[in-house]
Structures are given as C-alpha cells and as structure tokens.
PDB file of C-alpha atoms in Angstrom:
ATOM      1  CA  UNK A   1     -29.981  -4.917  63.620  1.00 80.00           C
ATOM      2  CA  UNK A   2     -27.797  -2.041  62.419  1.00 79.00           C
ATOM      3  CA  UNK A   3     -25.210  -2.799  65.102  1.00 82.00           C
ATOM      4  CA  UNK A   4     -24.987  -6.464  64.053  1.00 84.00           C
ATOM      5  CA  UNK A   5     -24.630  -5.507  60.394  1.00 80.00           C
ATOM      6  CA  UNK A   6     -21.924  -2.967  61.241  1.00 88.00           C
ATOM      7  CA  UNK A   7     -20.055  -5.468  63.413  1.00 80.00           C
ATOM      8  CA  UNK A   8     -20.176  -8.166  60.741  1.00 81.00           C
ATOM      9  CA  UNK A   9     -18.997  -5.802  58.019  1.00 84.00           C
ATOM     10  CA  UNK A  10     -16.096  -4.609  60.221  1.00 81.00           C
ATOM     11  CA  UNK A  11     -15.098  -8.224  60.889  1.00 78.00           C
ATOM     12  CA  UNK A  12     -15.280  -9.006  57.182  1.00 79.00           C
ATOM     13  CA  UNK A  13     -13.091  -6.035  56.261  1.00 84.00           C
ATOM     14  CA  UNK A  14     -10.575  -6.841  59.018  1.00 77.00           C
ATOM     15  CA  UNK A  15     -10.299 -10.473  57.910  1.00 76.00           C
ATOM     16  CA  UNK A  16      -9.922  -9.421  54.275  1.00 74.00           C
ATOM     17  CA  UNK A  17      -7.069  -7.098  55.210  1.00 69.00           C
ATOM     18  CA  UNK A  18      -5.324  -9.737  57.345  1.00 69.00           C
ATOM     19  CA  UNK A  19      -5.510 -12.541  54.789  1.00 70.00           C
ATOM     20  CA  UNK A  20      -4.949 -10.501  51.665  1.00 65.00           C
ATOM     21  CA  UNK A  21      -2.110 -11.585  49.394  1.00 59.00           C
ATOM     22  CA  UNK A  22       1.006  -9.465  49.607  1.00 63.00           C
ATOM     23  CA  UNK A  23       1.562  -7.071  46.723  1.00 60.00           C
ATOM     24  CA  UNK A  24       4.436  -7.979  44.423  1.00 58.00           C
ATOM     25  CA  UNK A  25       6.392  -4.821  43.658  1.00 56.00           C
ATOM     26  CA  UNK A  26       8.748  -6.601  41.255  1.00 58.00           C
ATOM     27  CA  UNK A  27       6.331  -6.210  38.352  1.00 60.00           C
ATOM     28  CA  UNK A  28       8.272  -5.435  35.196  1.00 65.00           C
ATOM     29  CA  UNK A  29       7.090  -4.932  31.663  1.00 62.00           C
ATOM     30  CA  UNK A  30       8.680  -4.394  28.336  1.00 65.00           C
ATOM     31  CA  UNK A  31       8.652  -0.670  27.643  1.00 64.00           C
ATOM     32  CA  UNK A  32       8.809  -1.102  23.871  1.00 64.00           C
ATOM     33  CA  UNK A  33       5.663  -3.264  23.815  1.00 65.00           C
ATOM     34  CA  UNK A  34       3.561  -0.746  25.724  1.00 73.00           C
ATOM     35  CA  UNK A  35       4.395   2.280  23.594  1.00 81.00           C
ATOM     36  CA  UNK A  36       2.903   3.135  20.219  1.00 85.00           C
ATOM     37  CA  UNK A  37       5.241   3.435  17.233  1.00 85.00           C
ATOM     38  CA  UNK A  38       4.569   5.848  14.397  1.00 91.00           C
ATOM     39  CA  UNK A  39       5.912   4.453  11.140  1.00 89.00           C
ATOM     40  CA  UNK A  40       6.116   6.097   7.719  1.00 90.00           C
ATOM     41  CA  UNK A  41       6.643   3.319   5.131  1.00 88.00           C
ATOM     42  CA  UNK A  42       9.488   3.760   2.663  1.00 88.00           C
ATOM     43  CA  UNK A  43       7.459   2.423  -0.269  1.00 87.00           C
ATOM     44  CA  UNK A  44       4.026   4.006   0.051  1.00 85.00           C
ATOM     45  CA  UNK A  45       2.592   2.493  -3.171  1.00 86.00           C
ATOM     46  CA  UNK A  46       0.904   5.813  -4.002  1.00 87.00           C
ATOM     47  CA  UNK A  47       0.353   7.060  -7.538  1.00 87.00           C
ATOM     48  CA  UNK A  48      -0.676  10.480  -6.180  1.00 85.00           C
ATOM     49  CA  UNK A  49       2.448  12.542  -5.470  1.00 88.00           C
ATOM     50  CA  UNK A  50       0.643  14.577  -2.767  1.00 88.00           C
ATOM     51  CA  UNK A  51      -0.430  11.497  -0.789  1.00 91.00           C
ATOM     52  CA  UNK A  52       1.209  10.198   2.356  1.00 92.00           C
ATOM     53  CA  UNK A  53       0.659   7.112   4.496  1.00 93.00           C
ATOM     54  CA  UNK A  54       1.283   6.871   8.231  1.00 94.00           C
ATOM     55  CA  UNK A  55       1.018   3.738  10.417  1.00 93.00           C
ATOM     56  CA  UNK A  56       0.537   3.765  14.189  1.00 94.00           C
ATOM     57  CA  UNK A  57       1.590   0.344  15.513  1.00 93.00           C
ATOM     58  CA  UNK A  58       0.687  -0.985  18.981  1.00 90.00           C
ATOM     59  CA  UNK A  59       2.750  -4.181  19.473  1.00 88.00           C
ATOM     60  CA  UNK A  60       1.119  -5.134  22.775  1.00 86.00           C
ATOM     61  CA  UNK A  61      -2.281  -5.512  21.113  1.00 88.00           C
ATOM     62  CA  UNK A  62      -1.057  -6.401  17.577  1.00 89.00           C
ATOM     63  CA  UNK A  63      -3.096  -3.529  16.172  1.00 92.00           C
ATOM     64  CA  UNK A  64      -2.380  -0.788  13.683  1.00 93.00           C
ATOM     65  CA  UNK A  65      -4.109   2.399  12.688  1.00 94.00           C
ATOM     66  CA  UNK A  66      -3.253   3.394   9.166  1.00 93.00           C
ATOM     67  CA  UNK A  67      -3.883   6.826   7.644  1.00 94.00           C
ATOM     68  CA  UNK A  68      -3.849   7.854   3.984  1.00 94.00           C
ATOM     69  CA  UNK A  69      -3.863  11.625   3.535  1.00 93.00           C
ATOM     70  CA  UNK A  70      -3.915  13.723   0.370  1.00 93.00           C
ATOM     71  CA  UNK A  71      -5.333  16.920  -1.099  1.00 92.00           C
ATOM     72  CA  UNK A  72      -9.112  17.002  -1.471  1.00 91.00           C
ATOM     73  CA  UNK A  73      -9.034  17.603  -5.238  1.00 91.00           C
ATOM     74  CA  UNK A  74      -6.793  14.594  -5.943  1.00 90.00           C
ATOM     75  CA  UNK A  75      -8.483  12.191  -3.497  1.00 90.00           C
ATOM     76  CA  UNK A  76      -9.587   8.851  -4.960  1.00 89.00           C
ATOM     77  CA  UNK A  77     -11.012   6.306  -2.525  1.00 89.00           C
ATOM     78  CA  UNK A  78     -10.025   3.292  -4.646  1.00 89.00           C
ATOM     79  CA  UNK A  79      -6.430   4.458  -4.924  1.00 91.00           C
ATOM     80  CA  UNK A  80      -6.366   5.106  -1.170  1.00 90.00           C
ATOM     81  CA  UNK A  81      -7.601   1.595  -0.382  1.00 91.00           C
ATOM     82  CA  UNK A  82      -5.143  -0.059  -2.794  1.00 91.00           C
ATOM     83  CA  UNK A  83      -2.198   1.910  -1.387  1.00 91.00           C
ATOM     84  CA  UNK A  84      -3.173   1.101   2.196  1.00 91.00           C
ATOM     85  CA  UNK A  85      -3.608  -2.626   1.490  1.00 91.00           C
ATOM     86  CA  UNK A  86      -0.188  -2.769  -0.197  1.00 93.00           C
ATOM     87  CA  UNK A  87       1.432  -0.993   2.776  1.00 92.00           C
ATOM     88  CA  UNK A  88      -0.319  -3.305   5.266  1.00 92.00           C
ATOM     89  CA  UNK A  89       0.930  -6.373   3.362  1.00 93.00           C
ATOM     90  CA  UNK A  90       4.502  -4.998   3.391  1.00 92.00           C
ATOM     91  CA  UNK A  91       4.204  -4.285   7.114  1.00 92.00           C
ATOM     92  CA  UNK A  92       2.902  -7.813   7.774  1.00 92.00           C
ATOM     93  CA  UNK A  93       5.869  -9.366   5.936  1.00 93.00           C
ATOM     94  CA  UNK A  94       8.301  -7.204   7.893  1.00 92.00           C
ATOM     95  CA  UNK A  95       6.780  -8.006  11.310  1.00 91.00           C
ATOM     96  CA  UNK A  96       5.922 -11.661  10.441  1.00 92.00           C
ATOM     97  CA  UNK A  97       2.134 -11.507  10.665  1.00 93.00           C
ATOM     98  CA  UNK A  98      -0.034 -13.808   8.565  1.00 92.00           C
ATOM     99  CA  UNK A  99      -3.553 -12.320   8.545  1.00 93.00           C
ATOM    100  CA  UNK A 100      -5.401  -9.126   9.317  1.00 93.00           C
ATOM    101  CA  UNK A 101      -8.964  -8.023   9.882  1.00 93.00           C
ATOM    102  CA  UNK A 102     -10.661  -4.673  10.257  1.00 93.00           C
ATOM    103  CA  UNK A 103     -11.801  -3.835  13.793  1.00 92.00           C
ATOM    104  CA  UNK A 104     -13.903  -0.892  12.629  1.00 90.00           C
ATOM    105  CA  UNK A 105     -15.187   0.114   9.203  1.00 89.00           C
ATOM    106  CA  UNK A 106     -12.836   2.433   7.372  1.00 89.00           C
ATOM    107  CA  UNK A 107     -13.345   6.131   7.936  1.00 91.00           C
ATOM    108  CA  UNK A 108     -13.108   9.116   5.573  1.00 92.00           C
ATOM    109  CA  UNK A 109     -12.959  12.709   6.582  1.00 93.00           C
ATOM    110  CA  UNK A 110     -12.384  16.003   4.835  1.00 93.00           C
ATOM    111  CA  UNK A 111     -10.803  18.958   6.618  1.00 92.00           C
ATOM    112  CA  UNK A 112      -8.671  22.061   6.249  1.00 93.00           C
ATOM    113  CA  UNK A 113      -5.107  21.962   7.499  1.00 90.00           C
ATOM    114  CA  UNK A 114      -3.275  24.790   9.270  1.00 92.00           C
ATOM    115  CA  UNK A 115      -2.365  26.401   5.911  1.00 91.00           C
ATOM    116  CA  UNK A 116      -5.995  26.440   4.775  1.00 90.00           C
ATOM    117  CA  UNK A 117      -5.660  23.669   2.194  1.00 92.00           C
ATOM    118  CA  UNK A 118      -8.556  21.241   1.903  1.00 94.00           C
ATOM    119  CA  UNK A 119      -7.420  17.692   2.608  1.00 93.00           C
ATOM    120  CA  UNK A 120      -8.955  14.236   2.723  1.00 94.00           C
ATOM    121  CA  UNK A 121      -8.011  11.422   5.048  1.00 94.00           C
ATOM    122  CA  UNK A 122      -8.881   7.739   4.798  1.00 93.00           C
ATOM    123  CA  UNK A 123      -8.164   5.667   7.916  1.00 93.00           C
ATOM    124  CA  UNK A 124      -8.577   2.091   9.074  1.00 93.00           C
ATOM    125  CA  UNK A 125      -8.213   0.268  12.409  1.00 94.00           C
ATOM    126  CA  UNK A 126      -6.724  -3.196  11.830  1.00 93.00           C
ATOM    127  CA  UNK A 127      -6.042  -6.225  14.036  1.00 94.00           C
ATOM    128  CA  UNK A 128      -3.034  -8.333  12.982  1.00 92.00           C
ATOM    129  CA  UNK A 129      -2.813 -12.082  13.650  1.00 92.00           C
ATOM    130  CA  UNK A 130       0.158 -14.447  13.655  1.00 87.00           C
TER     131      UNK A 130
END
C-alpha cells in the first residue's frame, strides 16, 4: 500500500512539474507606488506651537498613518483631532480622494523622547477612497 501511494505521489509531482505554466520574468511594478512616503504638511492647522504633524502615505493601498505629536503638558486631545482632520482634508484635496474611514481606532501614547522631555502622540490609521 505504501509503495502504491509513493508511486502515485511521484507521478503526480512529475506531471505537475511537466505541465506547470512557465514563469514570466518580465514582471514590472511601479517603484513609487510600492514605497511609503513621509509627508510633513505645510499648513499643520495647529494652535499649539510645539505640535507637529507627520503623514505616512502608502499609495499602493491608499492608506495613511497620521501622527500628531506635542509636549505632554500642552496636549489637548480635541485640538489634536481637529488638526489631524484638517490636515487629512487638505491631503485628500491634493491627492484627489473623496472619502476616508478609520481602519483602527485612534491611538494615544505618552513617552519620553531622547532628551528626557515628556511627549504625547495621537495617531490614526486611515483608508482613503476615490
């Protein structure tokens, strides 16, 4: 029984190798669509002078990760959300998107940077739609 099973599996593998489709080595892709761009908006819509916004854009998936970072003592969640929404709307106009939705709930974290200052970061993971 083992010999028959072995023989049949060898025949199956041999036939799969013989009739397999040839591999096309001429596969090309657009390098700029695969890479992730890091964008710092010119108008950040922030009232806090210590705040900064950074956008990581993945054009292949039409997704962005947006980060709002400021000092811990001046952090206001409402101001962070308003600034981020304004930056996302500007980004959508620039790249010709019509709608967006959150892929994950927004995230807040508090940490110390390399200089020992306490900072807060608000981030969101957004899917853009045309």
